[in-house]
Amino acid sequence: MNLEVSVSPLASLPLPSGAHELAWSYLLDFVVADASMRGLGALHVSVPSAALVAPLELRASVSRNFGVKPNGAEAGTAVGREVGVALLGFERRLPAGATRLYSLEFGLLAPAALRRTRSETQGWQLERRLNVYSLPAYLWGGFIRVSAPLYSKALSDQAMFRMRRAFTLERSLAAFYHLAIWTRVC
Amino acid sequence: MLDRQAGIAQALAELDAWLQTMRQAGGYGGPVAHWWQNRYRYAGPGLDWRYEGLLSGYAVLRSKTAQPKWCTRLHCAAEDVRAGQLAEGSYSASRFELNPGDLGTPHEAAATLGLLRAAGHLGDREALLGVAKRNLDNLIAKLWDGGGFNDRPGVPGRVPNKLATLAQALMSYAEASGEEDYLPYAKAALEDTLRFQVAGGRWRGAIHQYAADTRRGDGRFFPYYAARCVPALVQASTLFHDLRYRRAAEQILAFLEATRAADGSWPQVVYRVGRADWPRWLAGSADILLAYVSLSELLPEAALERLLESQHPNGSFPTAQGFSSQLGQGAPGPVPDYRDVTPVVGWNDKVLRLLAELLVPGSTVPEAEVREFTTSVSVEGVPATFYESAHSMSIYSLRGEVFYAWAKDKPWAQTVSAEVDIR
């Protein structure tokens, strides 16, 4: 599979650190794993930050059926004919011939400017939605920051586990990130 | 004694056979369950601390037995690390429970340490020393802040047990190469480790887990991580002719003795006030026992028995007891959590190494075959079945709902339910 990456910056996007680093690990893992397991021939990804390029390329390289080697060597033979597109940044135009779409949208926990980011999905059927960095996780994160001055590591450790347990939720509760997976129907 | 040695040899045979089922293109893979985070979706090779135990263990087996297969194991594992080195010196997917990612700590130093232990047994010793040097140079370039080593580039913070592993890799490179350029860095890392040892009181000898401002420890004391400091301190005591390091190691052992339970287990963490007992390591307890070996102390029999008796029928060792109690810290139920049962290469490598150290020289490790393995587990309170063969690993509910499915030759799991994808 051939991977093409572009950077399409999104204003107001938090740095991929802390809880957002964890969120991006979920998002990038899901996209690359799904593309790899489906045997896509090519995957075009636009990411909202240059800081996400290296993590994405590393995931592609360890997938082996991708065309990016650890040292950046040339792509190998494409595995299949399906083309996937991951619109994770500002750019929302779909290249021709794409049959699988990973579209990142922003939920109620995100700044208003990000929430306006949308993809055109006419002609696509929603297969699944992944809600990442949920409201309960956000609240537990706040509790961790508040409890830190109390210097109770036992308390903050328990809060950390509760935060991680609630980090992704199948139900469409308020979340920072929503990753929608679409299949072309026409 | 003879029965114990025969038992160790058999356990090694079955463990080694299982480990070979966990190989895929690029190296040893598999999911990860850990105190900090879990990774079940990514199950590809991890060039992390699993290679410390794998390379060290196979090197010891090569020395103690006349069996050629250990040389083959060494060659394969060393080649995994060499081939997976990135242009700047990092190793691909070296972050264990945070994989995929590079610049894993202490993981890259641990893998390099394993490589150094193996190098003397392999024909391309100089090439492997070159791999190690590039890795260590990169770690210094990225983490050294002028006074010590941070855990992340540009972010102040000391993690003493990771510093001990890094110091051990730096010292081992010096001993293997005859070059002394790294020794000042090793000393700095060791002095930082000593700085965060508890000098008195109930937890005398314990090592703080983290110092966010590089000055004050965080008041979390993990018996497992304290034990990981011991081999480095013992090595340093000899290399630098400084008994302070040995005394520090002996004080850690006293802390381990103070926290060991009657059944041979250790709590996960003790705090200044309170403790978190669960999960209690099973496969990982091998590193705690290795601390005793490093100091030439008698192993606590209950701890060794607990470890040996836990071995799965397929040769692997389970990760822990009590993951279901990580949240809340109540007593675990009768059915183990799926994370307890999941065998992780990056914990089983520690068992390989310990058992190799305990094996008497001149022994022969028999051949073994891997059996299918099925057992009851709980997934977020739902009764389920864990199944593993030589080719796959899966977890499914009693109604047949698939929580997890992974084909062992693939880097990504085919099915990961939300319950199992908790990180």
mmCIF file of C-alpha atoms in Angstrom, chain B residues 2 31 59 93 122 129 153 160 175 197 202-203 241 262 270 276 279 298 300 306 323 341 345 357 384 387 405 409 413:
data_model
loop_
_atom_site.group_PDB
_atom_site.id
_atom_site.type_symbol
_atom_site.label_atom_id
_atom_site.label_comp_id
_atom_site.label_asym_id
_atom_site.label_seq_id
_atom_site.Cartn_x
_atom_site.Cartn_y
_atom_site.Cartn_z
ATOM 1 C CA LEU B 2 17.408 -32.168 40.623
ATOM 2 C CA PRO B 31 -0.332 -7.222 22.606
ATOM 3 C CA ALA B 59 23.136 -15.530 25.488
ATOM 4 C CA ALA B 93 8.340 0.729 17.620
ATOM 5 C CA LEU B 122 27.938 -13.577 17.348
ATOM 6 C CA LEU B 129 28.678 -2.554 18.631
ATOM 7 C CA PRO B 153 13.282 15.516 24.849
ATOM 8 C CA PRO B 160 15.382 6.730 38.246
ATOM 9 C CA GLU B 175 33.248 -2.743 28.921
ATOM 10 C CA GLN B 197 16.478 6.703 47.037
ATOM 11 C CA ARG B 202 9.245 2.901 56.688
ATOM 12 C CA TRP B 203 10.220 2.624 53.014
ATOM 13 C CA HIS B 241 35.157 0.715 42.678
ATOM 14 C CA ALA B 262 3.637 -14.232 52.331
ATOM 15 C CA VAL B 270 3.311 1.714 47.822
ATOM 16 C CA ALA B 276 -2.133 -0.075 45.421
ATOM 17 C CA PRO B 279 -2.264 -5.796 39.690
ATOM 18 C CA LEU B 298 18.873 -16.613 48.138
ATOM 19 C CA PRO B 300 12.463 -16.208 48.236
ATOM 20 C CA ARG B 306 4.451 -18.676 42.518
ATOM 21 C CA PHE B 323 -6.016 -6.201 36.786
ATOM 22 C CA VAL B 341 -4.056 -13.886 31.395
ATOM 23 C CA VAL B 345 6.505 -11.031 25.188
ATOM 24 C CA GLU B 357 20.420 -17.605 35.028
ATOM 25 C CA ALA B 384 -15.462 -14.610 28.361
ATOM 26 C CA TYR B 387 -8.042 -18.787 23.383
ATOM 27 C CA ALA B 405 -8.971 -11.419 17.437
ATOM 28 C CA ASP B 409 1.586 -13.017 11.625
ATOM 29 C CA ALA B 413 -5.382 -7.099 15.432
#
